[in-house]
PDB file of C-alpha atoms and ligand atoms in Angstrom:
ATOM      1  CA  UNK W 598      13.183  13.813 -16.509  1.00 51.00           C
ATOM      2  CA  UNK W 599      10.698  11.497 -17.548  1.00 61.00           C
ATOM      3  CA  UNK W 600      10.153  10.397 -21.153  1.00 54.00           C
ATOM      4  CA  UNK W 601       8.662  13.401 -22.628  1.00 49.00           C
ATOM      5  CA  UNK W 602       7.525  11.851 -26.125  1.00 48.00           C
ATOM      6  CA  UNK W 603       3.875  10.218 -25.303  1.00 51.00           C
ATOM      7  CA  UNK W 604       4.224   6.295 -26.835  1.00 56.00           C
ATOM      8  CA  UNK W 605       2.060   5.461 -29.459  1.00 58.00           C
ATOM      9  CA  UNK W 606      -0.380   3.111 -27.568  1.00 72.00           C
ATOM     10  CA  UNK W 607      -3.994   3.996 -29.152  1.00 74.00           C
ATOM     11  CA  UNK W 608      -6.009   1.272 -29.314  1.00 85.00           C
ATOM     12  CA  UNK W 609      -4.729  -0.635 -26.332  1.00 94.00           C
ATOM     13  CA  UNK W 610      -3.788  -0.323 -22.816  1.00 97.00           C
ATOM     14  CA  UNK W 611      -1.180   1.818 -21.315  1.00 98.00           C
ATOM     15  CA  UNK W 612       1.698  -0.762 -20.664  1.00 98.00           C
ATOM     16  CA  UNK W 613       3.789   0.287 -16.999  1.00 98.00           C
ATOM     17  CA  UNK W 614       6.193  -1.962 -15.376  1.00 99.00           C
ATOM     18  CA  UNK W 615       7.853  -0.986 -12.155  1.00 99.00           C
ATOM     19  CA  UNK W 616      11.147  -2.266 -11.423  1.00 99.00           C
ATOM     20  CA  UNK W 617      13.571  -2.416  -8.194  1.00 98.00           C
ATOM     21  CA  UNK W 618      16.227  -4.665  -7.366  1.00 98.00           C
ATOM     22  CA  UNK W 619      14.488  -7.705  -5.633  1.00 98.00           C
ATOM     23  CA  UNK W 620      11.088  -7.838  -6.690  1.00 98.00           C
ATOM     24  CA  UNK W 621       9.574  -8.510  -3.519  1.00 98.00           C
ATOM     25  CA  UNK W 622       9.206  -4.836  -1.322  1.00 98.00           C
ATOM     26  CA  UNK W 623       9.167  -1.563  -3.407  1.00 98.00           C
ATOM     27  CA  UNK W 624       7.959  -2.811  -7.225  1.00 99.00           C
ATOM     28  CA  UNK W 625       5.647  -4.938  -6.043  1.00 98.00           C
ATOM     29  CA  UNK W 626       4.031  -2.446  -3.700  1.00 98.00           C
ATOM     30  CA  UNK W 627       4.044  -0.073  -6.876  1.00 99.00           C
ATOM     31  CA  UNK W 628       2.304  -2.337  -8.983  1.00 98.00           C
ATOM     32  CA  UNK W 629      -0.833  -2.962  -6.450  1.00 98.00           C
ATOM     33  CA  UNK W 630      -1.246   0.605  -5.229  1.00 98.00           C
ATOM     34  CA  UNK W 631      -1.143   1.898  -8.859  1.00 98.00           C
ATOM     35  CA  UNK W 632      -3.596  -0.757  -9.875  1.00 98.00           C
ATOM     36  CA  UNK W 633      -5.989   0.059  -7.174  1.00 98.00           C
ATOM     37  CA  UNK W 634      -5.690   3.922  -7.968  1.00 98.00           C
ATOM     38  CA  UNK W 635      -6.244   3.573 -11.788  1.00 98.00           C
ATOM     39  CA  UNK W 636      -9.436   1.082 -10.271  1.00 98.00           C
ATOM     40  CA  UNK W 637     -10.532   4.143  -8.527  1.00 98.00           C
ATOM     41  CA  UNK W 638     -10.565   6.275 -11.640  1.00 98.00           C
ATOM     42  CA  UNK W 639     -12.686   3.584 -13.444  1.00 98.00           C
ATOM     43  CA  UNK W 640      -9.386   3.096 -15.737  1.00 98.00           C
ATOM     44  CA  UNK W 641      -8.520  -0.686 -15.254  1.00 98.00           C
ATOM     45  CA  UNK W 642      -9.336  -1.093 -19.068  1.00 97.00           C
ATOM     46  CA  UNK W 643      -6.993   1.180 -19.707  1.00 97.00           C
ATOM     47  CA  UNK W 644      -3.722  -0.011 -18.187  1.00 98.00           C
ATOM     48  CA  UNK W 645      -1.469  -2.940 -18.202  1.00 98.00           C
ATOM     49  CA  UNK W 646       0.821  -3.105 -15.084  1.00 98.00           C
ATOM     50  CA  UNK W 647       3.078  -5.524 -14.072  1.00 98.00           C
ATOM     51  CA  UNK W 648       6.643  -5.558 -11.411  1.00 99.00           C
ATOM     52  CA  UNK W 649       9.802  -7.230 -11.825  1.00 99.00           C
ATOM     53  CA  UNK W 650      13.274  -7.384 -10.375  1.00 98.00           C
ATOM     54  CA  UNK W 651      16.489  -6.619 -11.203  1.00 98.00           C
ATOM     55  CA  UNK W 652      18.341  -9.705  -9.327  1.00 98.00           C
ATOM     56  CA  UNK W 653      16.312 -13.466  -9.740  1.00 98.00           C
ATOM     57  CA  UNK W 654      17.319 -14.317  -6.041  1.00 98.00           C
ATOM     58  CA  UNK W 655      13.608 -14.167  -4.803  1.00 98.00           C
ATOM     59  CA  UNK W 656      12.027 -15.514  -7.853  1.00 98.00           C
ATOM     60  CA  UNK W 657       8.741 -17.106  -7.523  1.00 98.00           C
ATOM     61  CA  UNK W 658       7.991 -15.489  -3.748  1.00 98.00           C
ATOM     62  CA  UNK W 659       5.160 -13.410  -2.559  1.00 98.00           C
ATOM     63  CA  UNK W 660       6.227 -10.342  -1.573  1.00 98.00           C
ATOM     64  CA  UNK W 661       8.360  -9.948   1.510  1.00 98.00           C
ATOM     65  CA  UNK W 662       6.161 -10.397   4.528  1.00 98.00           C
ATOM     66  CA  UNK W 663       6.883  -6.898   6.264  1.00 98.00           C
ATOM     67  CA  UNK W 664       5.787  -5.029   2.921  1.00 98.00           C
ATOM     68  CA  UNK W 665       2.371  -7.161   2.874  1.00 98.00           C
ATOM     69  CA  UNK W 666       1.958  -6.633   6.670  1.00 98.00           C
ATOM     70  CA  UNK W 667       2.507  -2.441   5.951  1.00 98.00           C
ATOM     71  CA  UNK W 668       0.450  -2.379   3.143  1.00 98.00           C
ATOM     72  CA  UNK W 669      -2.572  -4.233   4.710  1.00 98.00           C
ATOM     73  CA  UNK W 670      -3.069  -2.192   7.248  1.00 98.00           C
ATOM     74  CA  UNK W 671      -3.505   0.790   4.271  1.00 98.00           C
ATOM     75  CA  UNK W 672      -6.209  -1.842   2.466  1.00 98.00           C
ATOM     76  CA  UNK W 673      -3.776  -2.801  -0.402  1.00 98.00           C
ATOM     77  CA  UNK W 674      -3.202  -6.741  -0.955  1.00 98.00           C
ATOM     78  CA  UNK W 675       0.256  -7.412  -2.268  1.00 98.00           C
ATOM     79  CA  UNK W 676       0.258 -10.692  -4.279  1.00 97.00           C
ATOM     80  CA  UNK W 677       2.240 -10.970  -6.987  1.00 98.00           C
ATOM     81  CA  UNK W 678       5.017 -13.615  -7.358  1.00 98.00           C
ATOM     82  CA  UNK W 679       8.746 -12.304  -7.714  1.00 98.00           C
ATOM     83  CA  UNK W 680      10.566 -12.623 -11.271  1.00 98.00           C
ATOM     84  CA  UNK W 681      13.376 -10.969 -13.212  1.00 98.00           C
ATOM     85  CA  UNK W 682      13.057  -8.493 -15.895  1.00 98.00           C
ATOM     86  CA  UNK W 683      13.067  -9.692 -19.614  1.00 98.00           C
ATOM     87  CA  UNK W 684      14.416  -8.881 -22.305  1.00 98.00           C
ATOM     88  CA  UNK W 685      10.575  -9.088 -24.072  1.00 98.00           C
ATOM     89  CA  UNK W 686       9.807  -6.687 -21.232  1.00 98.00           C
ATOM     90  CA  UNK W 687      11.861  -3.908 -22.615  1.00 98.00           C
ATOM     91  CA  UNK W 688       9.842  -4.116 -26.219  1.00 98.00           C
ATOM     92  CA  UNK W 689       6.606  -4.918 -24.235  1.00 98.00           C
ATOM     93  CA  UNK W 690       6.306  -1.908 -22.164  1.00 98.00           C
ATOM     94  CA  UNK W 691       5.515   1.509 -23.014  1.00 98.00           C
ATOM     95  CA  UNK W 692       6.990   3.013 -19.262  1.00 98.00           C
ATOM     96  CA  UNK W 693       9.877   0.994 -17.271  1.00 98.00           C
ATOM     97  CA  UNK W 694      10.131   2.712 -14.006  1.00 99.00           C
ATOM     98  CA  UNK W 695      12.900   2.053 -11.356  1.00 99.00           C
ATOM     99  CA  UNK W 696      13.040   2.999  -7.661  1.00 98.00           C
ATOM    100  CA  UNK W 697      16.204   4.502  -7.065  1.00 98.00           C
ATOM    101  CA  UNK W 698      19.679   5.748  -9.663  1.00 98.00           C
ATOM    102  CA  UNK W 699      20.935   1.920  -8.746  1.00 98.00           C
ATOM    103  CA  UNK W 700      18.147   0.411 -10.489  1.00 98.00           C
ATOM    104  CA  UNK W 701      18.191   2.901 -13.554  1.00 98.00           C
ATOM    105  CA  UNK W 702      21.745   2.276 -13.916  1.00 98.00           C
ATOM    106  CA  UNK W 703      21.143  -1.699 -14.672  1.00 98.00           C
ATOM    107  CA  UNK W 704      18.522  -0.983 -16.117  1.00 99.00           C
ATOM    108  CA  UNK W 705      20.079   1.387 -19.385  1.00 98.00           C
ATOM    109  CA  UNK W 706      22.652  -1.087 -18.906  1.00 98.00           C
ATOM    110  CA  UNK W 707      20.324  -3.729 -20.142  1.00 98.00           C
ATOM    111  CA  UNK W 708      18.320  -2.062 -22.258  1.00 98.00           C
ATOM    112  CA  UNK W 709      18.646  -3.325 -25.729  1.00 98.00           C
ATOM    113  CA  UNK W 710      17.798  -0.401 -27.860  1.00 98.00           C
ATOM    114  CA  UNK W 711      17.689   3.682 -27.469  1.00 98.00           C
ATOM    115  CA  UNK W 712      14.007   3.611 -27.978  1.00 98.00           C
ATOM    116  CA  UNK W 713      14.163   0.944 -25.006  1.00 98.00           C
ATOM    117  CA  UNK W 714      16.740   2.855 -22.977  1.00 98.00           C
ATOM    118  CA  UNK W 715      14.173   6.189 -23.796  1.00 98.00           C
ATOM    119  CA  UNK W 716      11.400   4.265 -21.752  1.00 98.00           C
ATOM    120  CA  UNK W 717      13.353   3.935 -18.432  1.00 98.00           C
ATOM    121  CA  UNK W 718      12.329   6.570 -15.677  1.00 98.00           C
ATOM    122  CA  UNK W 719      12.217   6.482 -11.548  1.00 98.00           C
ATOM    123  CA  UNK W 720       9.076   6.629  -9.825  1.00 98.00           C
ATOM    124  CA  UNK W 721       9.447  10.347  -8.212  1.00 98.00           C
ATOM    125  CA  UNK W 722      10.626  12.066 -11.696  1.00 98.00           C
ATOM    126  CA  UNK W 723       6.664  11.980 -12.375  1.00 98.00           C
ATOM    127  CA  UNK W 724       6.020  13.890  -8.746  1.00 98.00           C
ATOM    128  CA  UNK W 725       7.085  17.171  -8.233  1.00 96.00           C
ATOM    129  CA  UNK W 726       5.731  17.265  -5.025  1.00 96.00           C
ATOM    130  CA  UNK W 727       7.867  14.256  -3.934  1.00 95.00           C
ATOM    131  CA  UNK W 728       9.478  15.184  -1.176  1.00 96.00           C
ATOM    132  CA  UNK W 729      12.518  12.181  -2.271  1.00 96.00           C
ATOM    133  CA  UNK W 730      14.599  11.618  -5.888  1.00 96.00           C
ATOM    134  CA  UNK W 731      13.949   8.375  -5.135  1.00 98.00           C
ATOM    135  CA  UNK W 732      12.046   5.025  -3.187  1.00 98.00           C
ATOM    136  CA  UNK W 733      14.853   3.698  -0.677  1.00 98.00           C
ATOM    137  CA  UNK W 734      15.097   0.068  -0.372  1.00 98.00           C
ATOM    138  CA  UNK W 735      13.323  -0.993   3.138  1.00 98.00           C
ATOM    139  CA  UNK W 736      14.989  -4.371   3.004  1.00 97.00           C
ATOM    140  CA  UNK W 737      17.827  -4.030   5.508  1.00 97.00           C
ATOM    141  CA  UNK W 738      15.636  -1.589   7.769  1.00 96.00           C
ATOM    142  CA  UNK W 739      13.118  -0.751  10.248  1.00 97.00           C
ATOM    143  CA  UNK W 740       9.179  -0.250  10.046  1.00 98.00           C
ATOM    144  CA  UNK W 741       9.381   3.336   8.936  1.00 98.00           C
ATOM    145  CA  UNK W 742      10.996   2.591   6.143  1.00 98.00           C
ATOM    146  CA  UNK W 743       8.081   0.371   4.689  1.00 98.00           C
ATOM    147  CA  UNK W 744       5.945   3.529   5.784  1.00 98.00           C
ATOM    148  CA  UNK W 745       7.931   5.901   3.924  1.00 98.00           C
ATOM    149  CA  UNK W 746       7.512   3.266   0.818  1.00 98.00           C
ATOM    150  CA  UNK W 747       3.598   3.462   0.772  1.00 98.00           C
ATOM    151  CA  UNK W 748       3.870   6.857   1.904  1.00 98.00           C
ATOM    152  CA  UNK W 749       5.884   8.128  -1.142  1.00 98.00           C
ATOM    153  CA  UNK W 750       3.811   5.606  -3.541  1.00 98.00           C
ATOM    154  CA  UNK W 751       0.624   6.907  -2.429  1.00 98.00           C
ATOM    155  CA  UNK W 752       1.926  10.528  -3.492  1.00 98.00           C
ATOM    156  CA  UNK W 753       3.520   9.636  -6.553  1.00 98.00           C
ATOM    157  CA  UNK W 754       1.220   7.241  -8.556  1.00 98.00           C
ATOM    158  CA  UNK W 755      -1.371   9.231  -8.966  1.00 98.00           C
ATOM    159  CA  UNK W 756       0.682  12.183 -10.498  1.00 98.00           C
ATOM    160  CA  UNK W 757       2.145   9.004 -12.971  1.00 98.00           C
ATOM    161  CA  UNK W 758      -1.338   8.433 -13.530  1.00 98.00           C
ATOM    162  CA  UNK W 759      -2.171  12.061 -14.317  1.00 98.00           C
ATOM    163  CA  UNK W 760       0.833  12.349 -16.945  1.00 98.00           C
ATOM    164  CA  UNK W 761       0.235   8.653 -18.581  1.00 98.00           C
ATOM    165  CA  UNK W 762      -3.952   8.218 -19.216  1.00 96.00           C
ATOM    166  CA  UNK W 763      -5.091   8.083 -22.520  1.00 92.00           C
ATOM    167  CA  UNK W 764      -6.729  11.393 -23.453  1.00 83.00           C
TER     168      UNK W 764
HETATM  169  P1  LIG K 819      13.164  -4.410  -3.242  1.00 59.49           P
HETATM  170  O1  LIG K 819      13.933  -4.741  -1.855  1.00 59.49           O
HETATM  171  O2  LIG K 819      14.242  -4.128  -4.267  1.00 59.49           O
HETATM  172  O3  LIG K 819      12.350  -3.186  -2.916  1.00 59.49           O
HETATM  173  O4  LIG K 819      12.343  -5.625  -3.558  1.00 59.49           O
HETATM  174  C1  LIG K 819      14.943  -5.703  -1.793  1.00 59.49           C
HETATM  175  C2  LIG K 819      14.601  -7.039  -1.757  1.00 59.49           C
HETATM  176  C3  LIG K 819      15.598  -8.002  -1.672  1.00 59.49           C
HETATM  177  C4  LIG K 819      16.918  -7.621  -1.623  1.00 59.49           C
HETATM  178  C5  LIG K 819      17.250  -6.277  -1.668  1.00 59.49           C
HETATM  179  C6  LIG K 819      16.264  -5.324  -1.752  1.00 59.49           C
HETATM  180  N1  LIG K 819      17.939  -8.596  -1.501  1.00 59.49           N
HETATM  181  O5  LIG K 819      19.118  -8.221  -1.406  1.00 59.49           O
HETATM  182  O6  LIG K 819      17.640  -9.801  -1.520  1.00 59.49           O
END
């Protein structure tokens, strides 16, 4: 289950990061499409969101062509730069969310405090009507599974969106 205890953020924007392993397919794709729904709602004021990865291998790099390629044909730009999670991030945020059990797993394994290790969720805990526990990796695959990325963030983000606002 998701954190169930709303964070104490009146007075300044919501803070989400989304986090998977490399930084460069799934997080990154998070952090645009949830940016351009929260747009749509005329909420940009009200959010801070950012993506990082779990491993620093692709540090630096746009996101991996294949995800930009998928996610421009939906009207999405992808163009963040790749880069680890921080230990700052874990006090920063008010929501770390994770893709799949592998990146929750590293990531209460690196969280510094409870209150830190509290904030850690996956992506499709917010969704009942996801029809996946979790966003698989589309790194070592085949077009569909880029699909099935945008197709699940598409349905989940706005039900995060839904459960995080400001009232
Ligand atoms: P992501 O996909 O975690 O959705 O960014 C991956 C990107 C890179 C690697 C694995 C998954 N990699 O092993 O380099």
């Amino acid at each position: 289950m998701p954190p169930m205890t709303h964070p104490q953020h009146e007075g300044r924007p919501v803070r989400v990061l989304f986090v998977c392993l490399g930084n460069i397919c799934r997080s990154p794709s998070a952090e645009a499409l949830f940016r351009h729904y929260v747009a749509s709602q005329g909420a940009s004021e009200d959010y801070e969101i950012d993506s990082a990865g779990l491993i620093a291998h692709h540090q630096g790099e746009l996101p991996d062509g294949r995800m930009r390629a998928h996610a421009a044909r939906r009207g999405y730009t992808l163009d963040s730069r790749s880069r680890p999670i921080t230990y700052e991030d874990f006090f920063h945020f008010d929501y770390i969310i994770g893709m799949d059990e592998a990146n929750r797993t590293r990531l209460l394994e690196l969280a510094p405090t409870e209150e830190a290790a509290g904030k850690v969720s996956l992506l499709p805990e917010w969704c009942e009507a996801s029809p996946r526990d979790h966003v698989p990796d589309p790194y070592y695959g085949g077009a569909e599974g880029f699909e099935h990325v945008l197709d699940l963030l598409e349905l989940c983000l706005p039900s995060l969106y839904e459960k995080t606002r400001p009232t």
